[in-house]
Amino acid sequence: MNVDRRYKVIRKIETDTASTHDSQHFDAVLDPANTCREVYADKGYPSAARAAQLKEAGYRNRIQRKGARNHHLLSARQEKRNKRIAKTRARVEHIFAGIEQMGGKLIRTIGQARANFAMTMMAASYNLKRLVYLKRAGIEVF
């Protein structure tokens, strides 16, 4: 899921079967039209190849670090970096909470096409709800 961190609006989503990990769709949700060149993600996404790919594409890597296997401790500097990233990522978690209030992300459909449609409609309804809130608050989004 690609999210506008300032207004908490969903920009882009990608769906797949439950057997694939989210990190396999990382490239699909990157939006080159997005003016923000920072990429935030949780600890399930980091890799040296991904960091190099982001740097080559002109993005700033804001993916949280995790401890190495058999050495789970991070340095004080890495902990501070993760905390700084977590403050921004917390805004994205509000979107997941909003979707959960509307019925959650659990899809009860047969077929990938119907699941894609259900998630797209859920994202669209969340965005409409969010845009109504922003409009009432007097915030010009677009």
GROMACS .gro file of C-alpha atoms in nm:
model
  142
    1MET     CA    1   0.000   0.000   0.000
    2ASN     CA    2   0.133   0.342  -0.096
    3VAL     CA    3   0.008   0.619   0.132
    4ASP     CA    4   0.029   0.996   0.138
    5ARG     CA    5   0.181   1.059   0.479
    6ARG     CA    6   0.065   1.419   0.501
    7TYR     CA    7  -0.307   1.369   0.438
    8LYS     CA    8  -0.336   0.995   0.521
    9VAL     CA    9  -0.486   0.907   0.183
   10ILE     CA   10  -0.421   0.579   0.003
   11ARG     CA   11  -0.235   0.644  -0.322
   12LYS     CA   12  -0.189   0.292  -0.456
   13ILE     CA   13  -0.265  -0.066  -0.350
   14GLU     CA   14  -0.153  -0.407  -0.468
   15THR     CA   15  -0.333  -0.732  -0.387
   16ASP     CA   16  -0.229  -1.094  -0.423
   17THR     CA   17  -0.294  -1.431  -0.267
   18ALA     CA   18  -0.236  -1.481   0.105
   19SER     CA   19   0.059  -1.711   0.033
   20THR     CA   20   0.283  -1.430  -0.098
   21HIS     CA   21   0.469  -1.198   0.138
   22ASP     CA   22   0.403  -0.824   0.118
   23SER     CA   23   0.768  -0.753   0.041
   24GLN     CA   24   0.733  -0.926  -0.297
   25HIS     CA   25   0.507  -0.640  -0.411
   26PHE     CA   26   0.731  -0.361  -0.289
   27ASP     CA   27   0.821  -0.240  -0.638
   28ALA     CA   28   0.459  -0.249  -0.756
   29VAL     CA   29   0.345   0.007  -0.500
   30LEU     CA   30   0.628   0.255  -0.556
   31ASP     CA   31   0.485   0.556  -0.737
   32PRO     CA   32   0.732   0.750  -0.953
   33ALA     CA   33   0.477   1.035  -0.975
   34ASN     CA   34   0.496   1.085  -0.598
   35THR     CA   35   0.688   1.403  -0.520
   36CYS     CA   36   0.813   1.267  -0.187
   37ARG     CA   37   1.131   1.071  -0.249
   38GLU     CA   38   1.134   0.897   0.091
   39VAL     CA   39   1.027   0.534   0.124
   40TYR     CA   40   0.908   0.418   0.466
   41ALA     CA   41   0.855   0.050   0.544
   42ASP     CA   42   0.869  -0.183   0.841
   43LYS     CA   43   1.136  -0.433   0.937
   44GLY     CA   44   1.016  -0.702   0.694
   45TYR     CA   45   1.140  -0.517   0.386
   46PRO     CA   46   1.511  -0.436   0.422
   47SER     CA   47   1.779  -0.590   0.203
   48ALA     CA   48   2.104  -0.468   0.052
   49ALA     CA   49   1.965  -0.514  -0.300
   50ARG     CA   50   1.653  -0.313  -0.218
   51ALA     CA   51   1.859  -0.033  -0.061
   52ALA     CA   52   2.078  -0.014  -0.373
   53GLN     CA   53   1.771  -0.018  -0.597
   54LEU     CA   54   1.608   0.267  -0.404
   55LYS     CA   55   1.926   0.473  -0.412
   56GLU     CA   56   1.963   0.418  -0.786
   57ALA     CA   57   1.602   0.527  -0.843
   58GLY     CA   58   1.656   0.844  -0.639
   59TYR     CA   59   1.463   0.745  -0.327
   60ARG     CA   60   1.579   0.796   0.031
   61ASN     CA   61   1.571   0.469   0.221
   62ARG     CA   62   1.364   0.501   0.539
   63ILE     CA   63   1.314   0.129   0.598
   64GLN     CA   64   1.355   0.029   0.961
   65ARG     CA   65   1.651  -0.188   1.055
   66LYS     CA   66   1.623  -0.518   1.235
   67GLY     CA   67   1.878  -0.716   1.429
   68ALA     CA   68   2.078  -0.981   1.247
   69ARG     CA   69   2.003  -1.347   1.300
   70ASN     CA   70   2.151  -1.466   1.632
   71HIS     CA   71   2.231  -1.102   1.719
   72HIS     CA   72   1.903  -0.924   1.781
   73LEU     CA   73   2.042  -0.610   1.939
   74LEU     CA   74   2.074  -0.291   1.739
   75SER     CA   75   2.324  -0.016   1.806
   76ALA     CA   76   2.206   0.301   1.979
   77ARG     CA   77   2.230   0.482   1.647
   78GLN     CA   78   2.012   0.224   1.471
   79GLU     CA   79   1.758   0.235   1.755
   80LYS     CA   80   1.740   0.614   1.726
   81ARG     CA   81   1.696   0.588   1.348
   82ASN     CA   82   1.417   0.330   1.388
   83LYS     CA   83   1.241   0.554   1.639
   84ARG     CA   84   1.260   0.851   1.403
   85ILE     CA   85   1.115   0.641   1.121
   86ALA     CA   86   0.843   0.499   1.349
   87LYS     CA   87   0.703   0.847   1.412
   88THR     CA   88   0.621   0.883   1.044
   89ARG     CA   89   0.508   0.525   1.001
   90ALA     CA   90   0.259   0.569   1.285
   91ARG     CA   91   0.054   0.796   1.059
   92VAL     CA   92   0.015   0.508   0.813
   93GLU     CA   93  -0.108   0.278   1.088
   94HIS     CA   94  -0.406   0.512   1.129
   95ILE     CA   95  -0.515   0.410   0.780
   96PHE     CA   96  -0.510   0.043   0.872
   97ALA     CA   97  -0.715   0.125   1.183
   98GLY     CA   98  -0.967   0.317   0.970
   99ILE     CA   99  -1.000   0.024   0.731
  100GLU     CA  100  -1.041  -0.211   1.028
  101GLN     CA  101  -1.329   0.005   1.156
  102MET     CA  102  -1.499  -0.027   0.818
  103GLY     CA  103  -1.491  -0.406   0.826
  104GLY     CA  104  -1.127  -0.495   0.804
  105LYS     CA  105  -0.902  -0.626   0.531
  106LEU     CA  106  -1.038  -0.978   0.549
  107ILE     CA  107  -1.167  -1.070   0.205
  108ARG     CA  108  -1.431  -1.338   0.166
  109THR     CA  109  -1.437  -1.384  -0.209
  110ILE     CA  110  -1.356  -1.659  -0.452
  111GLY     CA  111  -1.106  -1.555  -0.716
  112GLN     CA  112  -0.829  -1.301  -0.741
  113ALA     CA  113  -1.030  -1.058  -0.955
  114ARG     CA  114  -1.304  -1.031  -0.692
  115ALA     CA  115  -1.048  -0.988  -0.416
  116ASN     CA  116  -0.879  -0.708  -0.615
  117PHE     CA  117  -1.216  -0.542  -0.663
  118ALA     CA  118  -1.305  -0.572  -0.293
  119MET     CA  119  -0.974  -0.418  -0.179
  120THR     CA  120  -0.997  -0.141  -0.439
  121MET     CA  121  -1.348  -0.054  -0.321
  122MET     CA  122  -1.233  -0.060   0.042
  123ALA     CA  123  -0.947   0.178  -0.039
  124ALA     CA  124  -1.179   0.404  -0.240
  125SER     CA  125  -1.436   0.418   0.040
  126TYR     CA  126  -1.164   0.494   0.296
  127ASN     CA  127  -1.031   0.774   0.073
  128LEU     CA  128  -1.379   0.921   0.029
  129LYS     CA  129  -1.433   0.914   0.406
  130ARG     CA  130  -1.094   1.078   0.459
  131LEU     CA  131  -1.153   1.346   0.194
  132VAL     CA  132  -1.489   1.435   0.355
  133TYR     CA  133  -1.309   1.479   0.686
  134LEU     CA  134  -1.039   1.696   0.528
  135LYS     CA  135  -1.300   1.907   0.346
  136ARG     CA  136  -1.496   1.966   0.669
  137ALA     CA  137  -1.174   2.060   0.845
  138GLY     CA  138  -1.109   2.321   0.576
  139ILE     CA  139  -0.794   2.151   0.450
  140GLU     CA  140  -0.727   2.187   0.077
  141VAL     CA  141  -0.579   1.858  -0.041
  142PHE     CA  142  -0.565   1.895  -0.417
   0.00000   0.00000   0.00000
